[in-house]
Each structure stands twice: as structure tokens, then as C-alpha cells.
XYZ file of C-alpha atoms in Angstrom:
566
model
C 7.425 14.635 -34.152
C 11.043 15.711 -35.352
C 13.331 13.213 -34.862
C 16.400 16.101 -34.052
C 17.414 14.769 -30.818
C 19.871 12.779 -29.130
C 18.932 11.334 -25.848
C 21.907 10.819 -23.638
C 22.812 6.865 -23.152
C 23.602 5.393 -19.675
C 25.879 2.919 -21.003
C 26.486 -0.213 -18.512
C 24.371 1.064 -16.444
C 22.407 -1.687 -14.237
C 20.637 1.319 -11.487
C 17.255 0.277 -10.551
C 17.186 -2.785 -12.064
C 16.298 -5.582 -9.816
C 19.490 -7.595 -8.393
C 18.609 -10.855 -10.245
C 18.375 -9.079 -13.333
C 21.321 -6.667 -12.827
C 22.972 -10.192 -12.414
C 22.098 -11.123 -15.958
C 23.004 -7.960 -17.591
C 26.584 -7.679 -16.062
C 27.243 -11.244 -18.131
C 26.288 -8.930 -21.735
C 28.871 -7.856 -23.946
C 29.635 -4.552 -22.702
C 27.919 -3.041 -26.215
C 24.251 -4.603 -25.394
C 24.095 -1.243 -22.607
C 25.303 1.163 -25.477
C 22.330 2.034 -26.807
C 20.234 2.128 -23.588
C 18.568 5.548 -22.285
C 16.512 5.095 -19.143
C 17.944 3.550 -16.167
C 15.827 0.454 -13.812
C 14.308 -2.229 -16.107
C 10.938 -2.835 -17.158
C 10.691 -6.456 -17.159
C 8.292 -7.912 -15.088
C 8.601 -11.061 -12.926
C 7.401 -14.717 -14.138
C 8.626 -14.510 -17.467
C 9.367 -18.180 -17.925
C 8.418 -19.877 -20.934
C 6.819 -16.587 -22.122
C 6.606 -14.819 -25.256
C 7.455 -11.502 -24.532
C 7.621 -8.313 -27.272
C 9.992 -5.198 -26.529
C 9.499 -2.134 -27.634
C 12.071 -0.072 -28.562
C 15.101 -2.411 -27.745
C 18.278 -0.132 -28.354
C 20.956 -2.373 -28.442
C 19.218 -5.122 -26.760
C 20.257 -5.408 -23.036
C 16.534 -5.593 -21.923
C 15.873 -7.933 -24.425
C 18.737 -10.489 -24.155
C 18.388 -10.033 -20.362
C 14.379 -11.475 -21.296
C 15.947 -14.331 -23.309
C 17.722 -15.573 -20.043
C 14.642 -15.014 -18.438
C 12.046 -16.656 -20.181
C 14.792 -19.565 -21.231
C 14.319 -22.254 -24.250
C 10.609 -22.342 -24.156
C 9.934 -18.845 -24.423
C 10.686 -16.012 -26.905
C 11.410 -12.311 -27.157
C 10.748 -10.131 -30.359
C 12.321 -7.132 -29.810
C 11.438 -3.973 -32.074
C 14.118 -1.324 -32.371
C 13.551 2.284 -33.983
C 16.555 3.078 -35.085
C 18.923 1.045 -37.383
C 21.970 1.583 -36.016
C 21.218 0.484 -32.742
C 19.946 -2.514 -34.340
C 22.830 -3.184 -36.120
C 24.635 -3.507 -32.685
C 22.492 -5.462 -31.319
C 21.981 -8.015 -34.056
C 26.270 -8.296 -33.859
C 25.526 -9.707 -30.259
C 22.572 -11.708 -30.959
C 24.878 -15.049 -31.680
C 27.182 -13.911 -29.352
C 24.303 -14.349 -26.378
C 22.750 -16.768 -27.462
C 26.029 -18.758 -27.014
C 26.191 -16.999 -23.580
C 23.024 -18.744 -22.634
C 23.187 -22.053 -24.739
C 20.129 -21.310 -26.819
C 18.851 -18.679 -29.254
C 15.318 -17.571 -28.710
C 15.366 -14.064 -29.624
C 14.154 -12.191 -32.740
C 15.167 -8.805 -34.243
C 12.845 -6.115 -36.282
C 13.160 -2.788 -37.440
C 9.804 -0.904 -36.768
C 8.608 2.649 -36.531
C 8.341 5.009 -33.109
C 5.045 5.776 -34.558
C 3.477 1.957 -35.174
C 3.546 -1.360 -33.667
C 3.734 -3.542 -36.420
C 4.834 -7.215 -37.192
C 3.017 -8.777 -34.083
C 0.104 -11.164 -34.488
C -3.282 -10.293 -32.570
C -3.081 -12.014 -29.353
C 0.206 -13.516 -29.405
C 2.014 -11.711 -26.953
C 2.386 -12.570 -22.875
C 3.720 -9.791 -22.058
C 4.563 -6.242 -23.989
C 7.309 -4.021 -22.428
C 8.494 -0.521 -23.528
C 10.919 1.938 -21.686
C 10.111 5.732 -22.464
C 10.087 5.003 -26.318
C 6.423 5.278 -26.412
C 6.934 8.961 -25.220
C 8.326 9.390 -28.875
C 5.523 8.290 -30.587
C 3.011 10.967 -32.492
C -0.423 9.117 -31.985
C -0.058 7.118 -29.093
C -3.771 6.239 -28.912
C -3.228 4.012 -32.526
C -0.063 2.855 -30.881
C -1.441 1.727 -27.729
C -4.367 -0.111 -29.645
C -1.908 -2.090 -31.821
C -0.166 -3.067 -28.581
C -3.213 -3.982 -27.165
C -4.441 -5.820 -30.082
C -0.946 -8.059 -29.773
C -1.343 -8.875 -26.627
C -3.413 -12.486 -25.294
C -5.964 -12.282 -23.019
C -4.665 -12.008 -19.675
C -1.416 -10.395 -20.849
C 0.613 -7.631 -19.693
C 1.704 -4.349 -20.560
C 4.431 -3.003 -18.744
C 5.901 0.489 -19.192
C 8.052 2.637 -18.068
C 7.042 6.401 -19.242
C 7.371 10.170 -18.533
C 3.692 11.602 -17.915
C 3.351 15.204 -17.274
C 0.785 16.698 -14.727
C -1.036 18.967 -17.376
C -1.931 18.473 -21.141
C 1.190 20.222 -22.865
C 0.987 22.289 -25.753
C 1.128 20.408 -29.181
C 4.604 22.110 -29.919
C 6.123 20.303 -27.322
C 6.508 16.951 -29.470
C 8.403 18.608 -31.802
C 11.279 20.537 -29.407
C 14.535 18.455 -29.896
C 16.109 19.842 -26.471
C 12.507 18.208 -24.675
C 12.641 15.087 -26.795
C 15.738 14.317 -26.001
C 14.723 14.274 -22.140
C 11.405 12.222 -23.080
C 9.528 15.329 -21.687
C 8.076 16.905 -25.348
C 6.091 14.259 -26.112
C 4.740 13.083 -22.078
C 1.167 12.465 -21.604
C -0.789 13.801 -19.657
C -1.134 10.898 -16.568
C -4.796 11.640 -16.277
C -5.503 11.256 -19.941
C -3.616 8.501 -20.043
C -5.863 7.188 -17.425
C -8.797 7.433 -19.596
C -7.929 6.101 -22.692
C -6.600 2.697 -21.303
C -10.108 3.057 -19.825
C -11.498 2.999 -23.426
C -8.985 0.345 -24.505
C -10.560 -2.205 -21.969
C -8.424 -1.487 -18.717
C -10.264 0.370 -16.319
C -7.650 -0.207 -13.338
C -4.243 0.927 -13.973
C -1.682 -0.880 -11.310
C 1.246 1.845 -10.691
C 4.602 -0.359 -9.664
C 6.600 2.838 -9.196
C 6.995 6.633 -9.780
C 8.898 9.372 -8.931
C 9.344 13.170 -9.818
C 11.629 14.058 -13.100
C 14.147 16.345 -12.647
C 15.089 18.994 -15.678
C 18.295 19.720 -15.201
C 19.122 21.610 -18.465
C 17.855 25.368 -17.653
C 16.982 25.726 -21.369
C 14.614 22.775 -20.782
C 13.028 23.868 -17.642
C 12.503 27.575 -19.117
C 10.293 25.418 -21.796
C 8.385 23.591 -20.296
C 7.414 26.812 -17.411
C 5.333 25.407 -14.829
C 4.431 22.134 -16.432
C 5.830 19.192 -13.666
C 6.707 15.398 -14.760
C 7.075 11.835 -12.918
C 8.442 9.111 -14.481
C 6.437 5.833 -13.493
C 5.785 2.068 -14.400
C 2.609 0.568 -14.432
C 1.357 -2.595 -14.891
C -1.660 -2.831 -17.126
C -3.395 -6.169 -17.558
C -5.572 -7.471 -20.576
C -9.012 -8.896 -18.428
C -11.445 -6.709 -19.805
C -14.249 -9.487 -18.489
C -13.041 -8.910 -14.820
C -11.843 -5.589 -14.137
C -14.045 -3.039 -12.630
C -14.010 1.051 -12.421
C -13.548 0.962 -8.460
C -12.546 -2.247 -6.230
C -15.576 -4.411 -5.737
C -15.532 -7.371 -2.784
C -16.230 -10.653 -3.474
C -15.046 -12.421 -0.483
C -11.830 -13.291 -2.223
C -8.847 -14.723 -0.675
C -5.259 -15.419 -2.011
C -2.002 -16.876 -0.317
C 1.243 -16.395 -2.074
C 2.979 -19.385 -2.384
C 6.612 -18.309 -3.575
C 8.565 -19.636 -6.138
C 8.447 -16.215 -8.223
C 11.861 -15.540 -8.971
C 12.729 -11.440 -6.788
C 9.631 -12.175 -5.267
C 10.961 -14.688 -2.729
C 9.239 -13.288 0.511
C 5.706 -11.361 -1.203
C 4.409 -10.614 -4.452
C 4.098 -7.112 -5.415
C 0.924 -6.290 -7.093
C 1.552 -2.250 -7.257
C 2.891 -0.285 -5.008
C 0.230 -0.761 -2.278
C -0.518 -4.216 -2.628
C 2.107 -7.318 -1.523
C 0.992 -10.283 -0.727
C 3.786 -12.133 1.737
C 4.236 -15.534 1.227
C 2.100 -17.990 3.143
C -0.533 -15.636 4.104
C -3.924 -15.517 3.583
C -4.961 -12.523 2.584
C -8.215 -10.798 1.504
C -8.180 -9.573 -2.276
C -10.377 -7.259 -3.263
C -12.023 -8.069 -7.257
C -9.644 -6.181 -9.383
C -6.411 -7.538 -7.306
C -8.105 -10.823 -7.384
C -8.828 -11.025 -10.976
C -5.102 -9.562 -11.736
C -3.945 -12.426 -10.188
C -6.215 -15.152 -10.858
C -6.513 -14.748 -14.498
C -3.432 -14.088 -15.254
C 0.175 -15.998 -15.405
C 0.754 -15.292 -11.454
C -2.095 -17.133 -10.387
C -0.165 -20.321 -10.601
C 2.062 -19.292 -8.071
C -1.032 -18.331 -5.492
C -3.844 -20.619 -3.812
C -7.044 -18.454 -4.816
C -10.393 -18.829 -2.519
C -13.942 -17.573 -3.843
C -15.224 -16.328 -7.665
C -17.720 -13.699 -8.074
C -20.717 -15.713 -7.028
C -21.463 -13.799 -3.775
C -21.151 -9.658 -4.363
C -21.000 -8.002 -0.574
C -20.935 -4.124 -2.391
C -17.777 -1.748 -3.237
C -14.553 -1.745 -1.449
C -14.558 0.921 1.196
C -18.188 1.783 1.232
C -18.802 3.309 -2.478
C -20.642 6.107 -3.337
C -23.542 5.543 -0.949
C -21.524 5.203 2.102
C -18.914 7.988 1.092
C -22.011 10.737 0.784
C -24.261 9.640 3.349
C -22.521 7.789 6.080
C -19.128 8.617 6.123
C -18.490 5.452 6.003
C -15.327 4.816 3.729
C -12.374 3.076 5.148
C -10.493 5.820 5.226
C -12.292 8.634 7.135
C -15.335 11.075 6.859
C -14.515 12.967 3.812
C -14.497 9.398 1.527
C -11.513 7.014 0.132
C -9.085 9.532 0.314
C -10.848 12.668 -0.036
C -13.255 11.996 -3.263
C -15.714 13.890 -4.640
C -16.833 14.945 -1.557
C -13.832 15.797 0.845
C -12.565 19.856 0.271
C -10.177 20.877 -1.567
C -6.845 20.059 -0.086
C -8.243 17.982 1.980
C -6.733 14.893 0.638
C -6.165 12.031 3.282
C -2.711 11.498 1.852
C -1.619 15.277 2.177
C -1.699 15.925 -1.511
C -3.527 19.503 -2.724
C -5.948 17.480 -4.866
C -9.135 16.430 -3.712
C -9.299 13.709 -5.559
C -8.301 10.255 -3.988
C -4.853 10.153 -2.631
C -4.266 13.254 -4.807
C -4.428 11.608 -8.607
C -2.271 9.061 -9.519
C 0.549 10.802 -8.875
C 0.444 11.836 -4.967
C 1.513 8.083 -4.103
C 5.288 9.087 -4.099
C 5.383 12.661 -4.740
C 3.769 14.288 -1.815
C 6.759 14.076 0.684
C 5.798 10.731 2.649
C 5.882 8.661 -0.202
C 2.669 7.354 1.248
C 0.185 5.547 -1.126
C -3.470 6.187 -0.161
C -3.756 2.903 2.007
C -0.720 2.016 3.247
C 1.277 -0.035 0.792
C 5.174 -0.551 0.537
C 6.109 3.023 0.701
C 3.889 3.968 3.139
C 5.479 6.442 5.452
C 4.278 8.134 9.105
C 1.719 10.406 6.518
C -0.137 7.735 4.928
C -3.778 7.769 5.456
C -4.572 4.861 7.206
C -1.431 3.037 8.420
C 1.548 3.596 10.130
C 5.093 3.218 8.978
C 5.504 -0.531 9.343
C 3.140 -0.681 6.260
C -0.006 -1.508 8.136
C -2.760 -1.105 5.472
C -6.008 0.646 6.455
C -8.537 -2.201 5.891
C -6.806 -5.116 7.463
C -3.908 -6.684 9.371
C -1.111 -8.395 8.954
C 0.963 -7.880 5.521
C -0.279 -5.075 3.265
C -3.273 -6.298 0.941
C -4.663 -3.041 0.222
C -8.227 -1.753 0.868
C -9.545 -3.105 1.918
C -10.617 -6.570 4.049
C -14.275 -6.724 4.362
C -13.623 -8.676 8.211
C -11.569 -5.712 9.351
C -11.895 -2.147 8.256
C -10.761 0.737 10.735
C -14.224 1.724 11.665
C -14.265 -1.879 13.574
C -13.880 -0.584 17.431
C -13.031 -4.331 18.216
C -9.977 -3.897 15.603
C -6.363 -3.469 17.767
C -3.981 -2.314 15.775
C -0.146 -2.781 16.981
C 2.958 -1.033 15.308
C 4.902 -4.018 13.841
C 8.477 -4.195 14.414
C 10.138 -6.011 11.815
C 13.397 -8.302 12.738
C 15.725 -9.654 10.013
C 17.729 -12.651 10.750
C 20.342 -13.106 7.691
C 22.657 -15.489 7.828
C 25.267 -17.763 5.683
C 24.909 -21.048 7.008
C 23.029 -22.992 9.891
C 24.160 -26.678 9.317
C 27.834 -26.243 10.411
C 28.357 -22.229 11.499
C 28.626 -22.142 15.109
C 27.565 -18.279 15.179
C 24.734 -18.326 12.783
C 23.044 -21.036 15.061
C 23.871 -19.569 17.939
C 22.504 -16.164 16.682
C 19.673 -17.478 16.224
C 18.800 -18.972 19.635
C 20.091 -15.216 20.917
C 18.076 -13.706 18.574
C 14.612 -15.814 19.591
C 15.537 -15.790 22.917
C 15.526 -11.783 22.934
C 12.075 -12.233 21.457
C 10.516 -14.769 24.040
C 11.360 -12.005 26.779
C 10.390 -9.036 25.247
C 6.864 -10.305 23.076
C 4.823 -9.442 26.528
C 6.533 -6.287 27.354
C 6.343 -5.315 23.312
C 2.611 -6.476 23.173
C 1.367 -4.352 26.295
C 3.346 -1.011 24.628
C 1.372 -1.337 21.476
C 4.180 -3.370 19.312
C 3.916 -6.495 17.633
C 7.115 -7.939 16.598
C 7.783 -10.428 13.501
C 10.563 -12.475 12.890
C 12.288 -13.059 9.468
C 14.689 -15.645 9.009
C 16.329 -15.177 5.524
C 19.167 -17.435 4.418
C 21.387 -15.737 2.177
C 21.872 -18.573 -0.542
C 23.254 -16.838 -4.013
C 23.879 -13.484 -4.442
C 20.651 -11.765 -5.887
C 19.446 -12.265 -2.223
C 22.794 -11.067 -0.550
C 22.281 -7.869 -3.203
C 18.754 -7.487 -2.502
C 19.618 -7.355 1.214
C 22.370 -5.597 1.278
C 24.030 -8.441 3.070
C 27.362 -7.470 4.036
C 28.048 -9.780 7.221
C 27.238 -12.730 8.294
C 25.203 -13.294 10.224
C 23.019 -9.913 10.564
C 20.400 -9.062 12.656
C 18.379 -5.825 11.789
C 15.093 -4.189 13.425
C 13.053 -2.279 11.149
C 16.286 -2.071 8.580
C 18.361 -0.880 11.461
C 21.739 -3.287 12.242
C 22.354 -3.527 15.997
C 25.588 -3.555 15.009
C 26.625 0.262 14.816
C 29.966 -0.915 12.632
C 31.003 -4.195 11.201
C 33.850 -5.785 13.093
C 34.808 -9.435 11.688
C 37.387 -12.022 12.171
C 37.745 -15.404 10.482
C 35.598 -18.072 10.265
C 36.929 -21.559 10.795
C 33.270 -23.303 10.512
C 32.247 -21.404 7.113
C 35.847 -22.309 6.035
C 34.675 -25.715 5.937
C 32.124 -25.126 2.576
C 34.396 -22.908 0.518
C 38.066 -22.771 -0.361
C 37.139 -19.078 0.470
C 38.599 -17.227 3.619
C 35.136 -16.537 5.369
C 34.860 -13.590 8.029
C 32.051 -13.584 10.175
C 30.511 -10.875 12.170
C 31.791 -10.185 15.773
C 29.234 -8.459 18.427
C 30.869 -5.335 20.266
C 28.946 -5.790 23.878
C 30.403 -3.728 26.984
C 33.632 -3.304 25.113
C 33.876 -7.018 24.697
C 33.757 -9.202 21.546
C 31.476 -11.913 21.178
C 31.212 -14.184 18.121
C 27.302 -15.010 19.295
C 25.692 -11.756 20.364
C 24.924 -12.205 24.872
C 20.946 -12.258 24.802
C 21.292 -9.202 26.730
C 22.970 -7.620 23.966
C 19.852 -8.145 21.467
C 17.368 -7.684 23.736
C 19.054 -3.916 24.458
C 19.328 -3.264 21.243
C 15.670 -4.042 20.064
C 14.913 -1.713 22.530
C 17.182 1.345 21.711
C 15.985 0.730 18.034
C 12.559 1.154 18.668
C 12.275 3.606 21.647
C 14.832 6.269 20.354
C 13.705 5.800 16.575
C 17.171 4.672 15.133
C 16.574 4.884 11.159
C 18.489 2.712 8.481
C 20.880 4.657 7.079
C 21.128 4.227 2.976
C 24.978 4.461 1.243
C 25.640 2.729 -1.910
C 26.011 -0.878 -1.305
C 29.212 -2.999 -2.737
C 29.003 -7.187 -1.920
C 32.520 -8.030 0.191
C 34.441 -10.108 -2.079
C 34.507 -13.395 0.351
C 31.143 -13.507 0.486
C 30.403 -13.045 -3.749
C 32.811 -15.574 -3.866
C 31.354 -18.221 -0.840
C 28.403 -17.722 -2.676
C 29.389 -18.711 -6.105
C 31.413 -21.499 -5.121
C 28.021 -22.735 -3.110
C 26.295 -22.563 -6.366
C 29.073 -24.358 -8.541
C 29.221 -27.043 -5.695
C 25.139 -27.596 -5.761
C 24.972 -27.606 -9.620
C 27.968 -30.218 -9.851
C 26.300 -32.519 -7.245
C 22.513 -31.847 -9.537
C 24.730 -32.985 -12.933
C 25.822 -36.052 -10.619
């Protein structure tokens, strides 16, 4: 591959990257972003105590954001390609460690081409962004990776894959390389040779379609389309399986995974909310069980008692019909015509190939799942998955599958509660009677029009969870991401003014041209309504935190850690 190219560098760039880590890298020397080119992160969650390998580092913002994150008992290695960008980032390496009060990372100098300098089974967890894209043979690259990592680790990657197998001269156009397009793998071939390694059940966290901008590029690459995705491939060669088989397997998320406060995501059509038992099919089962998550899950069942393949299998896809997700098999298969796909994708094959999931206009995965929009094959918009109630688990529940004629299935509607404080604000507690209040009257009404309605109460303690939801008032109320609020109208807060030297404002509710500091019942109860009956959608702008609340928050945390020293 020529190395003639010069990717373009989103220096201090934290887009994408999950709030708790975006906190982390905005305490870096500004120079740790200089070298980075792909925006989002690639680090997984539960990283604690970990020994953790990067691949391709640049100037180390990934990697000294994983040295906060696996702390004093863990360790990073990162490996960077090019000297230079080494050379920065070993001129920080002191520099964080003082930042974090101990020094737990190491530096290398290795090749695009080979992963080299890493024991067999040593590593937790393996991450590269996009570098492997670079790399001539990626089959010996991918073994050596594999190799390093213990059983039960994790690779997790962010990569370009293409849609096609591109011609060989691809790899070595400088204008493509320098997108991370000339040297993209086919997804489907991809596919197959982690099937070869020993994975035979890829878990896709994310994708999304890659834009060529440059004209010269697109005229390249002609028809040829791209995504850029992570995935989440685990070492358990001993327990995963070509298709989903059921066991009888049950899980409940117990929390404690830091940015997975309220669910665990698996992939993007499997979370598992906290405190709720949920079926698990064997693969999602054995990705948890046997690896670093399960301690943060009660598991139920082994593989004692087999009750046949998720969603009917071959058998009852052929000759019954009988697959979870309709006549023509799980979502289309081998039998279902051509465009026929359940998820609206022009494949035939399930859901459209690996990359329909988010590409296809919905964003719908094949059985509900995060994204799931109005399109997806089985569930509605509320995330409902196909094969089961409650939170989405996947496909599918071997108690509840949609050819059940016993099975009701509601529309959930989805209330927020976020709020500052409930053991001196006035408003935030009596919000919340309002807000259950509202509830009590209209479960019955709700329950007879085909809704089911859940309550979330979230307090906002630090600011990772006032980033992650968007919390820009105190206290908020929101149904199905909508604020009944149509503006933010504020005025100060004498009872929040009581736990910070900050001046608080707290939310004021606009009802019949009056203000309220606690919303009238009436008020909530009207506005659950006009949200769901007229279809009100979040609307999504860039979101800043309001100074007084960044700083109530980190004068919380300095109070709580000085009373912990105590």
C-alpha cells in the first residue's frame, strides 16, 4: 500500500464520543487530539483494571483517555505507525500521567502492516480506529490481534467497509487512502473471515453511510458505496454459534457500568435496562456471561436444556412460516424474494446484510433494537422488539414471540423526569407528585387506547449525565424526548441556592399564560396528551450545558469528595 497520503486530522475534536469520555479528553493537553483522524471513540465500557492494547494511537488521546479509564490497576499499550506522532505523544506521556496521579501507559512504534510486541493472550480488550483500513494483509493482521487477545476478550473497531470487493488498485490511491476508503473491506468478507478466526457472530454497535466529498474521490471509486461502523467482536470461540440458539437463558442488568447507567448495550438491537429480567438468547448470553460484563449482570440457565434456534431456524422458516418475523423467514432469508426484505432493504438476505440496520432510511435494525424506527420489522417506534416485551432484548423470547395471539402489544410512551435535587428543591418534589399524579389519571384512559406508559426518574448528579441528557433545566419533564415545555423560561432558585455558592435558575411552567414554579396537574396531564395524539417529535440542535448548572454540578462533586476524604 503506498503510504502517499495525508489524512486530514480533527484536532480537539470530542464528536461522538460518549459524554463521560469527552469529559476525560477535554482535561488532555490540547496536542494529545493533534494527531487524531476519525471522530467518536472506540473504547468500550468496563475498562477498569483492564489491560487494554490500541492500535494505531496518533498522538494518544484514545489512549491516555484509556489510562483514566482503566486507572492504577490496569494498563494500555498503545502502538503508533508513524514516528512523529509518537514523538508527540510520548512528550505528554509524563505530562498525563501527572494529570491522573499514576502512569500506566506504554508507548511502541509498530508497523500498519503487523501487530507485533503483544504476548498471546494478554490483552482484555484490543481497540483500533480506521488504521486497520491501512493495512495490506489484514487477514495476518487480524490473526495477530486475535492471537493477543485472552479468552473472552474484545475487539473493538471502528472501520470503513465498502459494499463490494474493490479492485486491488484501490489500496494504493493516495487521494482514497487518505479518506480510509482505498483500502475498505468488503463488510461481507469481513464477515467471513472473523468466521474462520473463531467469531461466528459479529455484534455491530453502530454504522452509518460515508460520505465522499472530494469529487476526484467519488469519480474513483464509481458506484462502489461505504459505511463506517463499530463492532464488537468477542473471543468465546467455545460458545458462540452461526445463528442464535435458545437455551432458556435469562439476564438482569444490574448497573454500575460506567455510560451505561440505565441499560447495557449489547449492539445496536440488544439493551438490556437495568433491573429487568430479560430473556437472552445463546450468543447474547454467552457475550455476556463469559466475558468481563457478566459481573455486572445476574445470569439464569447454562446450556443444559436446548429448546431449538431462535426464531424457528431453517425448518420452521421453509416449511411453516414460522419465524418470528413473518412468512418469508427472519427477515427475508433464503427464502423471502428479492426485495422482499422485512426491514425495507433491496437484499433478500436478513434485514438486508449487515449493513441495512442504519442505512435503509428508518434506521431500523431487523428486530427492533435502539434505532428502531416506524419501518422496523417487528416493533414499533418505542423500540418494542419482535420476540418479547418490555425493554428491547432482541429475538427473540421463547415465552412471547409475535405469532402468540394471547400476546398484547401496547405502544410505550416513555416519560423522563430529570431533576437537580429532591431533598431540599421545592419544585423538583413538587414536579414530581404533578408528574405521577398526571400518570395515576391517565394509565386507564392510556391502557384502553393501546399505550402503555413508563416512568423514568433520572437525577442529574455530575455532568456526564446532564450531557448525556441534554439537561438544560431543572427540573424537566419529557414524553418520548419531547419537553412539554415549548421554551425554557427560568427564574432563581432560592432552595437549590442552598447546596452551591452558584446562582441556580430553575424551570418555570407557562400554563394559561400564567407561571407556575410546579407545573398544575392539569398542565402535564394536557401535555402528555398533545405529545402523543398530534405526534410532537424531539427536535435535535447542538446541545451546550448552561453554565450554573456545569458549575452546581461540580461544586456537588467537590463537596461529596471532601466529605469521602473526611
Amino acid at each position: 500500500m503506498s503510504n502517499d497520503f495525508k489524512p486530514v486530522a480533527v484536532e480537539g475534536c470530542t464528536c461522538g464520543m460518549p459524554p463521560y469520555q469527552a469529559f476525560i479528553a477535554e482535561q488532555l493537553p490540547e496536542q494529545a487530539s493533534a494527531g487524531v483522524y476519525a471522530r467518536g471513540s472506540v473504547l468500550p465500557p468496563a475498562l477498569d483494571g483492564c489491560t487494554m492494547v490500541e492500535f494505531g494511537c496518533g498522538t494518544g488521546r484514545d489512549a491516555f483517555v484509556a489510562s483514566k479509564l482503566v486507572g492504577p490497576k490496569g494498563t494500555v499499550k498503545a502502538i503508533c505507525v508513524d514516528p512523529e506522532l509518537l514523538a508527540v505523544a510520548e512528550g505528554l506521556k509524563d505530562q498525563v500521567a501527572d494529570l491522573w496521579g499514576f502512569s500506566n501507559v506504554e508507548l511502541a512504534l509498530g508497523s500498519v502492516d503487523a501487530f507485533e510486541g503483544v504476548a498471546d493472550e494478554s490483552a482484555d480488550v484490543i481497540v483500533a480506529n480506521r488504521v486497520v483500513n491501512l493495512a495490506a494483509d489484514k487477514e495476518a493482521l487480524f490473526a495477530q490481534m486475535w492471537n493477543a487477545l485472552k479468552p473472552g476478550g474484545e475487539l473493538h473497531l471502528n472501520c470503513v467497509f465498502a459494499d463490494r470487493r474493490l479492485p486491488a488498485g484501490f489500496a494504493d490511491e493516495p487521494l482514497l487512502n487518505a479518506e480510509f476508503l482505498g483500502g475498505a473491506m468488503y463488510i461481507e468478507d469481513f464477515r467471513r473471515m472473523m468466521d474462520r478466526m473463531g467469531c461466528p457472530d459479529l455484534r455491530w454497535m453502530a454504522m452509518r453511510r460515508t460520505e465522499i466529498e472530494n469529487p476526484e474521490a467519488a469519480k474513483l471509486v464509481g458506484d462502489a458505496g461505504f459505511v463506517t461502523a463499530t463492532v464488537r467482536i468477542m473471543k468465546l470461540p467455545e460458545y458462540l454459534e452461526d445463528i442464535c440458539e435458545v437455551y432458556g437463558n435469562y439476564v438482569t442488568y444490574k448497573g454500575g457500568m460506567v455510560g451505561m447507567e440505565e441499560g447495557f448495550v449489547l449492539d445496536d438491537s440488544h439493551t438490556y435496562a437495568r433491573g429487568v429480567r430479560s430473556s437472552a438468547c445463546g450468543n447474547p448470553f454467552a457475550h455476556i456471561a463469559h466475558s468481563r460484563y457478566g459481573a455486572y449482570f445476574t445470569l439464569e440457565g447454562d446450556r443444559d436444556q436446548h429448546e431449538g434456534a431462535c426464531c424457528g431456524g431453517t425448518i420452521s422458516k421453509h416449511l411453516d412460516g414460522g419465524s418470528c418475523c413473518g412468512d418469508s423467514g427472519c427477515c427475508g432469508g433464503d427464502a423471502a424474494p428479492a426485495g422482499d426484505s422485512c426491514c425495507g432493504g433491496s437484499s433478500s438476505s436478513c434485514c438486508g446484510g449487515d449493513q441495512v440496520q442504519e442505512l435503509n432510511g428508518s434506521g431500523s435494525s431487523c428486530c427492533g433494537g435502539e434505532s428502531a424506527g416506524a419501518s422496523s420489522c417487528c416493533g414499533d417506534s418505542s423500540g418494542s422488539s419482535c420476540c418479547g416485551d418490555g425493554p428491547v432484548n432482541g429475538c427473540c423470547d421463547p415465552e412471547a414471540t409475535v405469532d402468540d395471539p394471547n400476546l398484547e402489544r401496547k405502544e410505550t410512551v416513555i416519560i423522563d423526569y430529570l431533576y437537580l435535587d429532591q431533598s431540599v428543591c421545592d419544585r423538583c418534589q413538587g414536579t414530581d407528585t404533578r408528574v405521577f399524579a398526571a400518570v395515576d389519571i391517565l394509565r386507564p384512559i392510556m391502557d384502553m387506547a393501546g399505550y402503555n406508559l413508563v416512568v423514568n426518574r433520572v437525577e442529574i448528579e455530575n455532568e456526564y449525565l446532564a450531557q448525556r441528557f441534554e439537561f438544560a433545566s431543572s427540573p424537566t419533564v419529557r414524553v418520548n424526548g419531547v419537553d412539554i415545555c415549548p421554551e425554557i423560561i427560568e427564574n432563581e432558585c432560592d432552595c437549590c441556592r442552598t447546596l452551591s455558592s452558584y446562582d441556580v435558575f430553575c424551570r418555570q411552567f407557562d400554563f394559561n399564560g400564567k407561571l407556575y414554579e410546579v407545573p398544575p396537574t392539569a398542565y402535564v396531564v394536557k401535555r402528555i396528551l398533545e405529545i402523543v395524539f398530534k405526534g410532537e417529535k424531539p427536535s435535535y440542535e447542538p446541545f451546550e450545558m448552561p453554565e450554573n448548572i456545569r458549575g452546581f454540578l461540580r461544586e456537588k462533586y467537590d463537596q461529596s469528595t471532601a466529605r469521602a476524604a473526611e
